[in-house]
Amino acid sequence: LARMGYLQLEIDRLEADDLIGLVATALAKKKEDRVTIYSSDKDFIQMMSKNVFLIRDADKSKNCRPLTEKEVNEDFGVLPDGWVNYRSLVGDPSDNIVKPKKGLGPKMALKMLAAGCDPSKNKVGDGTLLDCWENVKINYLLSQITRSPDDERLPKKIRLEASKMLKAITKVHSTKLCRSKEGRSNKSYRSVMQ
């Protein structure tokens, strides 16, 4: 990838989705910049915003175009900002996030969320989740993609390393990458990062 001009980033013991979340959030802070994440991982749905786009390419009929909030809502019944709440209730076997309670599937989770169940809080309106609420809270934490190097879930060493990396990336990005209105760089990444 380096020979093709792509920048490769890594922080020891930090998952790739969290690193992508950190970098995408840092780069998207400028209103004029667009960040596009290309991944089949559904967890990146939570990253979608005005400046962060997701191409999942799981459906070949969509021709590699960014998902819309409407499509996410049609496919899953939630908007991107409700993704973590939804995922914490239904689990995700591909990420080893267990379903907190047998019989709790997407339909029931959507009903619970519509009724006001908020997995980010300790209180549950309906007692049916009380017996597995600890699992729901763990799922909530595991489902969240890290967006800030100050996130307390990260060990101090990783927070420091992430902060340094993001400073370097945003400095290079803002001073060396000249973007056209279409979002294309006027310089290759190889020439910028050498």
JSON list of C-alpha atoms in Angstrom, two decimals:
[
{"chain": "A", "resi": 1, "resn": "LEU", "atom": "CA", "xyz": [0.00, 0.00, 0.00]},
{"chain": "A", "resi": 2, "resn": "ALA", "atom": "CA", "xyz": [2.82, 2.40, 0.79]},
{"chain": "A", "resi": 3, "resn": "ARG", "atom": "CA", "xyz": [4.19, 1.97, -2.75]},
{"chain": "A", "resi": 4, "resn": "MET", "atom": "CA", "xyz": [0.78, 2.95, -4.09]},
{"chain": "A", "resi": 5, "resn": "GLY", "atom": "CA", "xyz": [0.93, 6.17, -2.09]},
{"chain": "A", "resi": 6, "resn": "TYR", "atom": "CA", "xyz": [-1.35, 5.26, 0.79]},
{"chain": "A", "resi": 7, "resn": "LEU", "atom": "CA", "xyz": [-0.56, 6.35, 4.30]},
{"chain": "A", "resi": 8, "resn": "GLN", "atom": "CA", "xyz": [-0.65, 3.48, 6.80]},
{"chain": "A", "resi": 9, "resn": "LEU", "atom": "CA", "xyz": [-1.37, 4.26, 10.43]},
{"chain": "A", "resi": 10, "resn": "GLU", "atom": "CA", "xyz": [-1.28, 2.08, 13.51]},
{"chain": "A", "resi": 11, "resn": "ILE", "atom": "CA", "xyz": [-1.16, 2.42, 17.26]},
{"chain": "A", "resi": 12, "resn": "ASP", "atom": "CA", "xyz": [-0.21, -0.68, 19.19]},
{"chain": "A", "resi": 13, "resn": "ARG", "atom": "CA", "xyz": [-3.21, -2.19, 21.03]},
{"chain": "A", "resi": 14, "resn": "LEU", "atom": "CA", "xyz": [-5.74, 0.17, 19.39]},
{"chain": "A", "resi": 15, "resn": "GLU", "atom": "CA", "xyz": [-8.33, -1.48, 17.18]},
{"chain": "A", "resi": 16, "resn": "ALA", "atom": "CA", "xyz": [-8.45, -0.33, 13.58]},
{"chain": "A", "resi": 17, "resn": "ASP", "atom": "CA", "xyz": [-12.07, 0.86, 13.83]},
{"chain": "A", "resi": 18, "resn": "ASP", "atom": "CA", "xyz": [-11.13, 3.10, 16.77]},
{"chain": "A", "resi": 19, "resn": "LEU", "atom": "CA", "xyz": [-8.13, 4.49, 14.87]},
{"chain": "A", "resi": 20, "resn": "ILE", "atom": "CA", "xyz": [-10.37, 5.18, 11.88]},
{"chain": "A", "resi": 21, "resn": "GLY", "atom": "CA", "xyz": [-12.88, 6.85, 14.20]},
{"chain": "A", "resi": 22, "resn": "LEU", "atom": "CA", "xyz": [-10.18, 9.08, 15.68]},
{"chain": "A", "resi": 23, "resn": "VAL", "atom": "CA", "xyz": [-8.75, 10.12, 12.31]},
{"chain": "A", "resi": 24, "resn": "ALA", "atom": "CA", "xyz": [-12.15, 10.61, 10.63]},
{"chain": "A", "resi": 25, "resn": "THR", "atom": "CA", "xyz": [-13.39, 12.79, 13.50]},
{"chain": "A", "resi": 26, "resn": "ALA", "atom": "CA", "xyz": [-10.22, 14.89, 13.52]},
{"chain": "A", "resi": 27, "resn": "LEU", "atom": "CA", "xyz": [-10.27, 15.45, 9.76]},
{"chain": "A", "resi": 28, "resn": "ALA", "atom": "CA", "xyz": [-14.02, 16.12, 9.60]},
{"chain": "A", "resi": 29, "resn": "LYS", "atom": "CA", "xyz": [-13.82, 18.98, 12.11]},
{"chain": "A", "resi": 30, "resn": "LYS", "atom": "CA", "xyz": [-13.22, 21.40, 9.28]},
{"chain": "A", "resi": 31, "resn": "LYS", "atom": "CA", "xyz": [-16.58, 22.16, 7.74]},
{"chain": "A", "resi": 32, "resn": "GLU", "atom": "CA", "xyz": [-15.28, 22.07, 4.18]},
{"chain": "A", "resi": 33, "resn": "ASP", "atom": "CA", "xyz": [-13.66, 18.64, 4.47]},
{"chain": "A", "resi": 34, "resn": "ARG", "atom": "CA", "xyz": [-15.37, 15.38, 3.63]},
{"chain": "A", "resi": 35, "resn": "VAL", "atom": "CA", "xyz": [-14.17, 12.09, 5.06]},
{"chain": "A", "resi": 36, "resn": "THR", "atom": "CA", "xyz": [-15.26, 8.86, 3.43]},
{"chain": "A", "resi": 37, "resn": "ILE", "atom": "CA", "xyz": [-14.92, 5.54, 5.24]},
{"chain": "A", "resi": 38, "resn": "TYR", "atom": "CA", "xyz": [-14.97, 2.49, 2.97]},
{"chain": "A", "resi": 39, "resn": "SER", "atom": "CA", "xyz": [-15.77, -0.58, 5.06]},
{"chain": "A", "resi": 40, "resn": "SER", "atom": "CA", "xyz": [-18.29, -3.40, 5.23]},
{"chain": "A", "resi": 41, "resn": "ASP", "atom": "CA", "xyz": [-18.28, -3.06, 9.05]},
{"chain": "A", "resi": 42, "resn": "LYS", "atom": "CA", "xyz": [-21.75, -1.89, 10.13]},
{"chain": "A", "resi": 43, "resn": "ASP", "atom": "CA", "xyz": [-20.31, -0.26, 13.25]},
{"chain": "A", "resi": 44, "resn": "PHE", "atom": "CA", "xyz": [-19.15, 2.66, 11.11]},
{"chain": "A", "resi": 45, "resn": "ILE", "atom": "CA", "xyz": [-22.81, 3.62, 10.63]},
{"chain": "A", "resi": 46, "resn": "GLN", "atom": "CA", "xyz": [-22.48, 5.52, 13.92]},
{"chain": "A", "resi": 47, "resn": "MET", "atom": "CA", "xyz": [-19.77, 7.70, 12.34]},
{"chain": "A", "resi": 48, "resn": "MET", "atom": "CA", "xyz": [-22.04, 9.03, 9.59]},
{"chain": "A", "resi": 49, "resn": "SER", "atom": "CA", "xyz": [-22.54, 12.79, 9.76]},
{"chain": "A", "resi": 50, "resn": "LYS", "atom": "CA", "xyz": [-22.64, 15.90, 7.62]},
{"chain": "A", "resi": 51, "resn": "ASN", "atom": "CA", "xyz": [-18.92, 15.50, 6.86]},
{"chain": "A", "resi": 52, "resn": "VAL", "atom": "CA", "xyz": [-18.33, 11.77, 7.39]},
{"chain": "A", "resi": 53, "resn": "PHE", "atom": "CA", "xyz": [-19.66, 9.39, 4.76]},
{"chain": "A", "resi": 54, "resn": "LEU", "atom": "CA", "xyz": [-19.76, 5.59, 4.72]},
{"chain": "A", "resi": 55, "resn": "ILE", "atom": "CA", "xyz": [-19.47, 3.32, 1.73]},
{"chain": "A", "resi": 56, "resn": "ARG", "atom": "CA", "xyz": [-20.20, -0.25, 2.83]},
{"chain": "A", "resi": 57, "resn": "ASP", "atom": "CA", "xyz": [-20.30, -1.81, -0.65]},
{"chain": "A", "resi": 58, "resn": "ALA", "atom": "CA", "xyz": [-22.11, -4.80, 0.84]},
{"chain": "A", "resi": 59, "resn": "ASP", "atom": "CA", "xyz": [-24.86, -4.27, -1.72]},
{"chain": "A", "resi": 60, "resn": "LYS", "atom": "CA", "xyz": [-23.27, -4.27, -5.18]},
{"chain": "A", "resi": 61, "resn": "SER", "atom": "CA", "xyz": [-26.37, -2.59, -6.66]},
{"chain": "A", "resi": 62, "resn": "LYS", "atom": "CA", "xyz": [-25.45, 0.66, -4.84]},
{"chain": "A", "resi": 63, "resn": "ASN", "atom": "CA", "xyz": [-22.35, 1.09, -7.00]},
{"chain": "A", "resi": 64, "resn": "CYS", "atom": "CA", "xyz": [-19.91, 2.19, -4.30]},
{"chain": "A", "resi": 65, "resn": "ARG", "atom": "CA", "xyz": [-21.78, 5.28, -3.23]},
{"chain": "A", "resi": 66, "resn": "PRO", "atom": "CA", "xyz": [-22.16, 6.59, 0.31]},
{"chain": "A", "resi": 67, "resn": "LEU", "atom": "CA", "xyz": [-25.06, 5.36, 2.39]},
{"chain": "A", "resi": 68, "resn": "THR", "atom": "CA", "xyz": [-27.76, 7.84, 3.29]},
{"chain": "A", "resi": 69, "resn": "GLU", "atom": "CA", "xyz": [-29.50, 8.18, 6.65]},
{"chain": "A", "resi": 70, "resn": "LYS", "atom": "CA", "xyz": [-32.71, 7.17, 4.89]},
{"chain": "A", "resi": 71, "resn": "GLU", "atom": "CA", "xyz": [-31.14, 3.90, 3.67]},
{"chain": "A", "resi": 72, "resn": "VAL", "atom": "CA", "xyz": [-29.81, 3.10, 7.15]},
{"chain": "A", "resi": 73, "resn": "ASN", "atom": "CA", "xyz": [-33.27, 3.74, 8.60]},
{"chain": "A", "resi": 74, "resn": "GLU", "atom": "CA", "xyz": [-34.93, 1.59, 5.92]},
{"chain": "A", "resi": 75, "resn": "ASP", "atom": "CA", "xyz": [-32.44, -1.27, 6.41]},
{"chain": "A", "resi": 76, "resn": "PHE", "atom": "CA", "xyz": [-32.17, -1.28, 10.22]},
{"chain": "A", "resi": 77, "resn": "GLY", "atom": "CA", "xyz": [-34.97, 0.91, 11.59]},
{"chain": "A", "resi": 78, "resn": "VAL", "atom": "CA", "xyz": [-32.62, 3.40, 13.27]},
{"chain": "A", "resi": 79, "resn": "LEU", "atom": "CA", "xyz": [-30.72, 6.49, 12.25]},
{"chain": "A", "resi": 80, "resn": "PRO", "atom": "CA", "xyz": [-26.92, 6.64, 12.54]},
{"chain": "A", "resi": 81, "resn": "ASP", "atom": "CA", "xyz": [-27.06, 8.55, 15.85]},
{"chain": "A", "resi": 82, "resn": "GLY", "atom": "CA", "xyz": [-29.09, 5.69, 17.36]},
{"chain": "A", "resi": 83, "resn": "TRP", "atom": "CA", "xyz": [-26.83, 2.91, 16.06]},
{"chain": "A", "resi": 84, "resn": "VAL", "atom": "CA", "xyz": [-24.92, 2.25, 19.30]},
{"chain": "A", "resi": 85, "resn": "ASN", "atom": "CA", "xyz": [-28.14, 2.01, 21.33]},
{"chain": "A", "resi": 86, "resn": "TYR", "atom": "CA", "xyz": [-29.57, -0.43, 18.81]},
{"chain": "A", "resi": 87, "resn": "ARG", "atom": "CA", "xyz": [-26.39, -2.53, 18.62]},
{"chain": "A", "resi": 88, "resn": "SER", "atom": "CA", "xyz": [-26.13, -2.73, 22.42]},
{"chain": "A", "resi": 89, "resn": "LEU", "atom": "CA", "xyz": [-29.56, -4.37, 22.55]},
{"chain": "A", "resi": 90, "resn": "VAL", "atom": "CA", "xyz": [-29.25, -6.79, 19.62]},
{"chain": "A", "resi": 91, "resn": "GLY", "atom": "CA", "xyz": [-25.53, -7.63, 19.86]},
{"chain": "A", "resi": 92, "resn": "ASP", "atom": "CA", "xyz": [-23.24, -8.37, 16.95]},
{"chain": "A", "resi": 93, "resn": "PRO", "atom": "CA", "xyz": [-21.69, -11.83, 16.63]},
{"chain": "A", "resi": 94, "resn": "SER", "atom": "CA", "xyz": [-19.13, -10.58, 14.09]},
{"chain": "A", "resi": 95, "resn": "ASP", "atom": "CA", "xyz": [-17.66, -8.31, 16.79]},
{"chain": "A", "resi": 96, "resn": "ASN", "atom": "CA", "xyz": [-18.16, -10.81, 19.63]},
{"chain": "A", "resi": 97, "resn": "ILE", "atom": "CA", "xyz": [-20.83, -8.58, 21.17]},
{"chain": "A", "resi": 98, "resn": "VAL", "atom": "CA", "xyz": [-23.27, -11.02, 22.71]},
{"chain": "A", "resi": 99, "resn": "LYS", "atom": "CA", "xyz": [-27.02, -10.69, 22.52]},
{"chain": "A", "resi": 100, "resn": "PRO", "atom": "CA", "xyz": [-27.85, -9.63, 26.09]},
{"chain": "A", "resi": 101, "resn": "LYS", "atom": "CA", "xyz": [-31.05, -11.65, 26.34]},
{"chain": "A", "resi": 102, "resn": "LYS", "atom": "CA", "xyz": [-32.44, -14.58, 24.40]},
{"chain": "A", "resi": 103, "resn": "GLY", "atom": "CA", "xyz": [-35.39, -13.50, 22.31]},
{"chain": "A", "resi": 104, "resn": "LEU", "atom": "CA", "xyz": [-34.25, -9.87, 22.12]},
{"chain": "A", "resi": 105, "resn": "GLY", "atom": "CA", "xyz": [-33.94, -9.28, 18.40]},
{"chain": "A", "resi": 106, "resn": "PRO", "atom": "CA", "xyz": [-34.11, -6.28, 16.08]},
{"chain": "A", "resi": 107, "resn": "LYS", "atom": "CA", "xyz": [-37.91, -5.89, 16.20]},
{"chain": "A", "resi": 108, "resn": "MET", "atom": "CA", "xyz": [-38.08, -5.94, 20.00]},
{"chain": "A", "resi": 109, "resn": "ALA", "atom": "CA", "xyz": [-35.04, -3.67, 20.28]},
{"chain": "A", "resi": 110, "resn": "LEU", "atom": "CA", "xyz": [-36.65, -1.08, 17.97]},
{"chain": "A", "resi": 111, "resn": "LYS", "atom": "CA", "xyz": [-39.85, -1.16, 20.04]},
{"chain": "A", "resi": 112, "resn": "MET", "atom": "CA", "xyz": [-37.85, -0.68, 23.24]},
{"chain": "A", "resi": 113, "resn": "LEU", "atom": "CA", "xyz": [-35.87, 2.21, 21.79]},
{"chain": "A", "resi": 114, "resn": "ALA", "atom": "CA", "xyz": [-39.07, 3.83, 20.50]},
{"chain": "A", "resi": 115, "resn": "ALA", "atom": "CA", "xyz": [-40.51, 3.54, 24.03]},
{"chain": "A", "resi": 116, "resn": "GLY", "atom": "CA", "xyz": [-37.53, 5.39, 25.47]},
{"chain": "A", "resi": 117, "resn": "CYS", "atom": "CA", "xyz": [-35.10, 2.68, 26.55]},
{"chain": "A", "resi": 118, "resn": "ASP", "atom": "CA", "xyz": [-31.65, 4.29, 26.50]},
{"chain": "A", "resi": 119, "resn": "PRO", "atom": "CA", "xyz": [-28.74, 1.83, 26.91]},
{"chain": "A", "resi": 120, "resn": "SER", "atom": "CA", "xyz": [-26.39, 4.69, 27.74]},
{"chain": "A", "resi": 121, "resn": "LYS", "atom": "CA", "xyz": [-28.19, 5.26, 31.03]},
{"chain": "A", "resi": 122, "resn": "ASN", "atom": "CA", "xyz": [-28.47, 3.05, 34.10]},
{"chain": "A", "resi": 123, "resn": "LYS", "atom": "CA", "xyz": [-32.25, 3.29, 34.36]},
{"chain": "A", "resi": 124, "resn": "VAL", "atom": "CA", "xyz": [-34.59, 0.95, 32.48]},
{"chain": "A", "resi": 125, "resn": "GLY", "atom": "CA", "xyz": [-38.25, 1.84, 32.07]},
{"chain": "A", "resi": 126, "resn": "ASP", "atom": "CA", "xyz": [-39.31, -1.77, 31.47]},
{"chain": "A", "resi": 127, "resn": "GLY", "atom": "CA", "xyz": [-38.14, -4.40, 33.96]},
{"chain": "A", "resi": 128, "resn": "THR", "atom": "CA", "xyz": [-37.59, -7.02, 31.24]},
{"chain": "A", "resi": 129, "resn": "LEU", "atom": "CA", "xyz": [-33.98, -5.96, 30.77]},
{"chain": "A", "resi": 130, "resn": "LEU", "atom": "CA", "xyz": [-33.06, -5.70, 34.44]},
{"chain": "A", "resi": 131, "resn": "ASP", "atom": "CA", "xyz": [-31.64, -9.20, 34.57]},
{"chain": "A", "resi": 132, "resn": "CYS", "atom": "CA", "xyz": [-29.23, -8.51, 31.70]},
{"chain": "A", "resi": 133, "resn": "TRP", "atom": "CA", "xyz": [-28.73, -4.75, 32.02]},
{"chain": "A", "resi": 134, "resn": "GLU", "atom": "CA", "xyz": [-25.02, -5.12, 32.83]},
{"chain": "A", "resi": 135, "resn": "ASN", "atom": "CA", "xyz": [-24.54, -6.92, 29.50]},
{"chain": "A", "resi": 136, "resn": "VAL", "atom": "CA", "xyz": [-26.44, -4.16, 27.69]},
{"chain": "A", "resi": 137, "resn": "LYS", "atom": "CA", "xyz": [-24.16, -1.51, 29.25]},
{"chain": "A", "resi": 138, "resn": "ILE", "atom": "CA", "xyz": [-21.05, -3.53, 28.33]},
{"chain": "A", "resi": 139, "resn": "ASN", "atom": "CA", "xyz": [-22.38, -3.90, 24.76]},
{"chain": "A", "resi": 140, "resn": "TYR", "atom": "CA", "xyz": [-22.95, -0.15, 24.65]},
{"chain": "A", "resi": 141, "resn": "LEU", "atom": "CA", "xyz": [-19.34, 0.55, 25.60]},
{"chain": "A", "resi": 142, "resn": "LEU", "atom": "CA", "xyz": [-17.96, -2.10, 23.22]},
{"chain": "A", "resi": 143, "resn": "SER", "atom": "CA", "xyz": [-20.07, -0.82, 20.32]},
{"chain": "A", "resi": 144, "resn": "GLN", "atom": "CA", "xyz": [-18.88, 2.77, 20.57]},
{"chain": "A", "resi": 145, "resn": "ILE", "atom": "CA", "xyz": [-16.13, 3.73, 18.17]},
{"chain": "A", "resi": 146, "resn": "THR", "atom": "CA", "xyz": [-13.54, 5.98, 19.78]},
{"chain": "A", "resi": 147, "resn": "ARG", "atom": "CA", "xyz": [-13.68, 9.52, 18.40]},
{"chain": "A", "resi": 148, "resn": "SER", "atom": "CA", "xyz": [-11.46, 11.45, 20.78]},
{"chain": "A", "resi": 149, "resn": "PRO", "atom": "CA", "xyz": [-7.91, 10.79, 22.01]},
{"chain": "A", "resi": 150, "resn": "ASP", "atom": "CA", "xyz": [-9.18, 11.94, 25.42]},
{"chain": "A", "resi": 151, "resn": "ASP", "atom": "CA", "xyz": [-11.60, 9.00, 25.67]},
{"chain": "A", "resi": 152, "resn": "GLU", "atom": "CA", "xyz": [-11.22, 7.58, 29.18]},
{"chain": "A", "resi": 153, "resn": "ARG", "atom": "CA", "xyz": [-11.69, 4.04, 27.86]},
{"chain": "A", "resi": 154, "resn": "LEU", "atom": "CA", "xyz": [-8.24, 4.25, 26.30]},
{"chain": "A", "resi": 155, "resn": "PRO", "atom": "CA", "xyz": [-5.14, 3.60, 28.38]},
{"chain": "A", "resi": 156, "resn": "LYS", "atom": "CA", "xyz": [-3.10, 6.76, 29.05]},
{"chain": "A", "resi": 157, "resn": "LYS", "atom": "CA", "xyz": [-0.21, 5.62, 26.82]},
{"chain": "A", "resi": 158, "resn": "ILE", "atom": "CA", "xyz": [-2.56, 5.10, 23.85]},
{"chain": "A", "resi": 159, "resn": "ARG", "atom": "CA", "xyz": [-4.28, 8.47, 24.50]},
{"chain": "A", "resi": 160, "resn": "LEU", "atom": "CA", "xyz": [-0.90, 10.24, 24.35]},
{"chain": "A", "resi": 161, "resn": "GLU", "atom": "CA", "xyz": [0.19, 8.40, 21.20]},
{"chain": "A", "resi": 162, "resn": "ALA", "atom": "CA", "xyz": [-3.17, 9.06, 19.51]},
{"chain": "A", "resi": 163, "resn": "SER", "atom": "CA", "xyz": [-2.98, 12.77, 20.37]},
{"chain": "A", "resi": 164, "resn": "LYS", "atom": "CA", "xyz": [0.49, 13.06, 18.83]},
{"chain": "A", "resi": 165, "resn": "MET", "atom": "CA", "xyz": [-0.58, 11.19, 15.70]},
{"chain": "A", "resi": 166, "resn": "LEU", "atom": "CA", "xyz": [-3.72, 13.29, 15.21]},
{"chain": "A", "resi": 167, "resn": "LYS", "atom": "CA", "xyz": [-1.75, 16.52, 15.63]},
{"chain": "A", "resi": 168, "resn": "ALA", "atom": "CA", "xyz": [0.68, 15.39, 12.95]},
{"chain": "A", "resi": 169, "resn": "ILE", "atom": "CA", "xyz": [-2.06, 14.24, 10.59]},
{"chain": "A", "resi": 170, "resn": "THR", "atom": "CA", "xyz": [-4.16, 17.39, 10.90]},
{"chain": "A", "resi": 171, "resn": "LYS", "atom": "CA", "xyz": [-1.06, 19.56, 10.51]},
{"chain": "A", "resi": 172, "resn": "VAL", "atom": "CA", "xyz": [-0.03, 17.76, 7.31]},
{"chain": "A", "resi": 173, "resn": "HIS", "atom": "CA", "xyz": [-3.62, 17.66, 6.13]},
{"chain": "A", "resi": 174, "resn": "SER", "atom": "CA", "xyz": [-4.21, 21.38, 6.60]},
{"chain": "A", "resi": 175, "resn": "THR", "atom": "CA", "xyz": [-0.90, 22.60, 5.18]},
{"chain": "A", "resi": 176, "resn": "LYS", "atom": "CA", "xyz": [-0.02, 20.16, 2.42]},
{"chain": "A", "resi": 177, "resn": "LEU", "atom": "CA", "xyz": [-3.16, 18.58, 1.03]},
{"chain": "A", "resi": 178, "resn": "CYS", "atom": "CA", "xyz": [-4.84, 20.96, -1.36]},
{"chain": "A", "resi": 179, "resn": "ARG", "atom": "CA", "xyz": [-8.39, 19.79, -1.89]},
{"chain": "A", "resi": 180, "resn": "SER", "atom": "CA", "xyz": [-10.59, 20.68, -4.80]},
{"chain": "A", "resi": 181, "resn": "LYS", "atom": "CA", "xyz": [-14.31, 21.30, -4.33]},
{"chain": "A", "resi": 182, "resn": "GLU", "atom": "CA", "xyz": [-14.92, 17.70, -5.43]},
{"chain": "A", "resi": 183, "resn": "GLY", "atom": "CA", "xyz": [-12.83, 16.51, -2.48]},
{"chain": "A", "resi": 184, "resn": "ARG", "atom": "CA", "xyz": [-9.91, 15.26, -4.60]},
{"chain": "A", "resi": 185, "resn": "SER", "atom": "CA", "xyz": [-6.36, 16.00, -3.58]},
{"chain": "A", "resi": 186, "resn": "ASN", "atom": "CA", "xyz": [-4.24, 17.99, -5.99]},
{"chain": "A", "resi": 187, "resn": "LYS", "atom": "CA", "xyz": [-1.18, 16.14, -4.69]},
{"chain": "A", "resi": 188, "resn": "SER", "atom": "CA", "xyz": [-0.55, 12.45, -4.21]},
{"chain": "A", "resi": 189, "resn": "TYR", "atom": "CA", "xyz": [-0.37, 11.14, -0.67]},
{"chain": "A", "resi": 190, "resn": "ARG", "atom": "CA", "xyz": [3.08, 9.76, -1.45]},
{"chain": "A", "resi": 191, "resn": "SER", "atom": "CA", "xyz": [4.46, 13.22, -2.23]},
{"chain": "A", "resi": 192, "resn": "VAL", "atom": "CA", "xyz": [2.83, 14.72, 0.86]},
{"chain": "A", "resi": 193, "resn": "MET", "atom": "CA", "xyz": [3.94, 12.12, 3.37]},
{"chain": "A", "resi": 194, "resn": "GLN", "atom": "CA", "xyz": [7.60, 11.86, 2.26]}
]
